[in-house]
Amino acid sequence: MNILVTGGSGFIGTNLVTDLLKEGHNVTIYDKHRSETYPDRCILGDIRDKEQLTQSLRGIEAVYHLAAEHRDDVQPTSLYYEVNVGGAENMVYALKKNNVKRLIFTSTVAVYGLNPNVAKVGGLQSQGAKGESVVNLLRTPGNAGTPDEDSPVKPFNDYGKSKFKAETIFNKWADSDHTHCLITVRPTVIFGEKNRGNVYNLLNQLASGKFIKVGKGINRKSMAYVLNLTSFLVTLLKSSPGQFVYNYADKPDLCMNELIDVFHGTLGKNHKNNFHIPYAIGLMGGYAFDFLAKVTGKTYPISSIRIKKFCADT
């Protein structure tokens, strides 16, 4: 199958392209950065360039749409909407012009917000198909409050809001033709080799001995290993026409204290220090760094958003 992967030069995209090539597919990358791993397969382009994107979809049978603004500290915040929402509008235009009927979109669990209180346990949200989601097959007893695919959407930041707006744009495209296949995947935080995101930053702080825990550490975290996610994404190519929404997480969900113990054990360090900063004080510190970043124009590893995410059940 001829496949285009937007954002294919990035962390998840590179691993996905590798998996797709192993399955014998012909893969093209569309990214504003040239792929270090697959430079000969890369089209340098911005998702905001509608005409170039449309030309790049010629002869394509399926699209994985990974390109997005996703960091916590993107400035100006309008970039979230220009790239994530405007990019979705351009993608729909390009899909229609090239009669591409299959789209797999990586959204985010950030659409549910922080600490969502959900009592019910649901399954796959779909049109034209029935089934049970991976998250339900892996769900462990006592996690009835974990958001499922039918849970209320309540994003708390511009990233989550922009990604959900992109979802609605793609849903309209899928509704316009019963032969279209739209699969929306909402992953949790992703970790793996060569990633320099939040999980890496936590590990790095633990390894350096500079880590200070904010909050009591009893909040639970859903996480996913990149190669597990990309393997799942590859299987979605076999889906029949319709609309599907999947939450993706690897189980079990550990609390922050358990994660810290695992990390210290892996590093061979003896950890018995239960010292922590109360959440309110940590959040005040985050706001102070927000102000400093605004004044200096620099980015810092600490921010109010990161404190909130660190201490939340996610």
Short mmCIF file of N, CA, C and O in Angstrom, two decimals, residues 75-126:
data_model
loop_
_atom_site.label_atom_id
_atom_site.label_comp_id
_atom_site.label_asym_id
_atom_site.label_seq_id
_atom_site.Cartn_x
_atom_site.Cartn_y
_atom_site.Cartn_z
N GLN A 75 4.87 28.90 21.92
CA GLN A 75 4.53 30.32 21.88
C GLN A 75 4.69 30.84 20.46
O GLN A 75 5.66 30.52 19.80
N PRO A 76 3.76 31.63 19.96
CA PRO A 76 2.48 31.97 20.58
C PRO A 76 1.52 30.78 20.56
O PRO A 76 1.67 29.88 19.73
N THR A 77 0.52 30.78 21.44
CA THR A 77 -0.41 29.65 21.52
C THR A 77 -1.25 29.51 20.25
O THR A 77 -1.83 28.44 20.02
N SER A 78 -1.30 30.55 19.44
CA SER A 78 -2.05 30.48 18.18
C SER A 78 -1.48 29.40 17.25
O SER A 78 -2.18 28.89 16.37
N LEU A 79 -0.21 29.01 17.47
CA LEU A 79 0.41 27.97 16.64
C LEU A 79 -0.31 26.63 16.79
O LEU A 79 -0.37 25.85 15.85
N TYR A 80 -0.84 26.35 17.99
CA TYR A 80 -1.59 25.11 18.17
C TYR A 80 -2.74 25.03 17.17
O TYR A 80 -3.00 23.98 16.58
N TYR A 81 -3.41 26.15 16.97
CA TYR A 81 -4.58 26.17 16.10
C TYR A 81 -4.20 26.27 14.63
O TYR A 81 -4.84 25.67 13.77
N GLU A 82 -3.13 27.02 14.35
CA GLU A 82 -2.67 27.13 12.96
C GLU A 82 -2.23 25.77 12.42
O GLU A 82 -2.54 25.41 11.28
N VAL A 83 -1.50 25.01 13.25
CA VAL A 83 -0.95 23.73 12.81
C VAL A 83 -1.95 22.60 13.00
O VAL A 83 -2.22 21.83 12.06
N ASN A 84 -2.52 22.47 14.18
CA ASN A 84 -3.36 21.32 14.48
C ASN A 84 -4.75 21.42 13.85
O ASN A 84 -5.27 20.43 13.32
N VAL A 85 -5.34 22.61 13.89
CA VAL A 85 -6.67 22.80 13.30
C VAL A 85 -6.56 23.15 11.82
O VAL A 85 -7.20 22.51 10.97
N GLY A 86 -5.72 24.14 11.51
CA GLY A 86 -5.52 24.50 10.10
C GLY A 86 -4.95 23.34 9.31
O GLY A 86 -5.32 23.12 8.15
N GLY A 87 -4.05 22.57 9.92
CA GLY A 87 -3.49 21.41 9.25
C GLY A 87 -4.54 20.36 8.96
O GLY A 87 -4.51 19.69 7.92
N ALA A 88 -5.50 20.19 9.87
CA ALA A 88 -6.60 19.24 9.65
C ALA A 88 -7.48 19.68 8.47
O ALA A 88 -7.89 18.86 7.65
N GLU A 89 -7.74 20.97 8.41
CA GLU A 89 -8.54 21.49 7.29
C GLU A 89 -7.82 21.27 5.96
O GLU A 89 -8.44 20.87 4.96
N ASN A 90 -6.52 21.51 5.95
CA ASN A 90 -5.74 21.28 4.73
C ASN A 90 -5.69 19.79 4.38
O ASN A 90 -5.74 19.42 3.20
N MET A 91 -5.61 18.94 5.38
CA MET A 91 -5.58 17.50 5.13
C MET A 91 -6.88 17.03 4.49
O MET A 91 -6.87 16.23 3.54
N VAL A 92 -8.00 17.51 5.01
CA VAL A 92 -9.30 17.13 4.42
C VAL A 92 -9.38 17.57 2.97
O VAL A 92 -9.84 16.82 2.10
N TYR A 93 -8.91 18.77 2.69
CA TYR A 93 -8.89 19.27 1.30
C TYR A 93 -8.05 18.34 0.42
O TYR A 93 -8.47 17.95 -0.68
N ALA A 94 -6.87 17.97 0.91
CA ALA A 94 -5.97 17.11 0.14
C ALA A 94 -6.55 15.71 -0.04
O ALA A 94 -6.40 15.09 -1.11
N LEU A 95 -7.20 15.18 0.99
CA LEU A 95 -7.82 13.86 0.88
C LEU A 95 -8.91 13.86 -0.19
O LEU A 95 -9.00 12.92 -1.00
N LYS A 96 -9.74 14.89 -0.19
CA LYS A 96 -10.82 14.97 -1.18
C LYS A 96 -10.28 15.11 -2.60
O LYS A 96 -10.77 14.46 -3.53
N LYS A 97 -9.28 15.96 -2.77
CA LYS A 97 -8.73 16.20 -4.10
C LYS A 97 -8.09 14.94 -4.68
O LYS A 97 -8.10 14.74 -5.90
N ASN A 98 -7.56 14.09 -3.82
CA ASN A 98 -6.87 12.88 -4.28
C ASN A 98 -7.67 11.60 -4.06
O ASN A 98 -7.17 10.51 -4.30
N ASN A 99 -8.92 11.76 -3.61
CA ASN A 99 -9.82 10.63 -3.40
C ASN A 99 -9.19 9.57 -2.50
O ASN A 99 -9.31 8.36 -2.74
N VAL A 100 -8.52 10.02 -1.44
CA VAL A 100 -7.95 9.10 -0.45
C VAL A 100 -9.03 8.82 0.59
O VAL A 100 -9.62 9.75 1.15
N LYS A 101 -9.28 7.56 0.85
CA LYS A 101 -10.41 7.16 1.68
C LYS A 101 -10.02 6.66 3.08
O LYS A 101 -10.90 6.34 3.88
N ARG A 102 -8.74 6.57 3.37
CA ARG A 102 -8.32 5.98 4.64
C ARG A 102 -7.39 6.95 5.39
O ARG A 102 -6.33 7.31 4.89
N LEU A 103 -7.80 7.33 6.60
CA LEU A 103 -7.02 8.25 7.42
C LEU A 103 -6.93 7.72 8.85
O LEU A 103 -7.93 7.37 9.46
N ILE A 104 -5.69 7.66 9.37
CA ILE A 104 -5.46 7.30 10.76
C ILE A 104 -4.85 8.52 11.44
O ILE A 104 -3.76 8.98 11.07
N PHE A 105 -5.55 9.05 12.42
CA PHE A 105 -5.18 10.32 13.05
C PHE A 105 -4.78 10.08 14.50
O PHE A 105 -5.54 9.49 15.28
N THR A 106 -3.58 10.51 14.88
CA THR A 106 -3.16 10.42 16.27
C THR A 106 -3.57 11.70 17.00
O THR A 106 -2.98 12.76 16.78
N SER A 107 -4.57 11.58 17.84
CA SER A 107 -5.02 12.69 18.67
C SER A 107 -4.33 12.58 20.03
O SER A 107 -3.13 12.32 20.08
N THR A 108 -5.04 12.71 21.13
CA THR A 108 -4.41 12.70 22.44
C THR A 108 -5.45 12.49 23.53
O THR A 108 -6.62 12.90 23.39
N VAL A 109 -5.06 11.86 24.64
CA VAL A 109 -5.96 11.74 25.78
C VAL A 109 -6.12 13.08 26.50
O VAL A 109 -6.96 13.20 27.40
N ALA A 110 -5.36 14.09 26.07
CA ALA A 110 -5.52 15.44 26.65
C ALA A 110 -6.91 16.00 26.39
O ALA A 110 -7.32 16.97 27.03
N VAL A 111 -7.65 15.42 25.43
CA VAL A 111 -9.00 15.91 25.16
C VAL A 111 -9.93 15.66 26.35
O VAL A 111 -10.97 16.32 26.48
N TYR A 112 -9.57 14.73 27.26
CA TYR A 112 -10.41 14.45 28.42
C TYR A 112 -10.15 15.39 29.58
O TYR A 112 -10.92 15.41 30.54
N GLY A 113 -9.07 16.14 29.53
CA GLY A 113 -8.73 17.04 30.62
C GLY A 113 -7.99 16.34 31.73
O GLY A 113 -7.61 15.17 31.62
N LEU A 114 -7.75 17.06 32.83
CA LEU A 114 -7.04 16.51 33.98
C LEU A 114 -8.02 15.98 35.02
O LEU A 114 -9.07 16.60 35.26
N ASN A 115 -7.66 14.85 35.64
CA ASN A 115 -8.47 14.25 36.71
C ASN A 115 -9.94 14.08 36.34
O ASN A 115 -10.83 14.45 37.10
N PRO A 116 -10.23 13.53 35.16
CA PRO A 116 -11.63 13.34 34.80
C PRO A 116 -12.28 12.31 35.72
O PRO A 116 -11.70 11.27 36.01
N ASN A 117 -13.49 12.60 36.19
CA ASN A 117 -14.20 11.69 37.08
C ASN A 117 -15.28 10.98 36.28
O ASN A 117 -16.35 11.51 36.05
N VAL A 118 -14.96 9.76 35.85
CA VAL A 118 -15.87 9.02 34.99
C VAL A 118 -16.28 7.74 35.69
O VAL A 118 -15.44 6.95 36.10
N ALA A 119 -17.58 7.51 35.83
CA ALA A 119 -18.06 6.35 36.57
C ALA A 119 -18.27 5.13 35.68
O ALA A 119 -18.16 4.01 36.12
N LYS A 120 -18.60 5.36 34.42
CA LYS A 120 -18.96 4.22 33.57
C LYS A 120 -17.75 3.65 32.85
O LYS A 120 -16.73 4.29 32.72
N VAL A 121 -17.92 2.44 32.38
CA VAL A 121 -16.89 1.79 31.59
C VAL A 121 -17.47 1.52 30.23
O VAL A 121 -18.48 0.83 30.11
N GLY A 122 -16.87 2.05 29.19
CA GLY A 122 -17.44 1.93 27.86
C GLY A 122 -16.53 1.20 26.91
O GLY A 122 -15.54 0.60 27.31
N GLY A 123 -16.86 1.26 25.63
CA GLY A 123 -16.08 0.53 24.64
C GLY A 123 -15.77 1.37 23.43
O GLY A 123 -15.60 2.58 23.52
N LEU A 124 -15.75 0.74 22.29
CA LEU A 124 -15.38 1.38 21.04
C LEU A 124 -16.49 2.28 20.55
O LEU A 124 -17.64 1.88 20.46
N GLN A 125 -16.16 3.51 20.26
CA GLN A 125 -17.11 4.43 19.66
C GLN A 125 -16.94 4.34 18.16
O GLN A 125 -15.89 4.64 17.61
N SER A 126 -17.96 3.87 17.47
CA SER A 126 -17.79 3.63 16.05
C SER A 126 -19.07 3.82 15.28
O SER A 126 -20.16 3.86 15.85
#
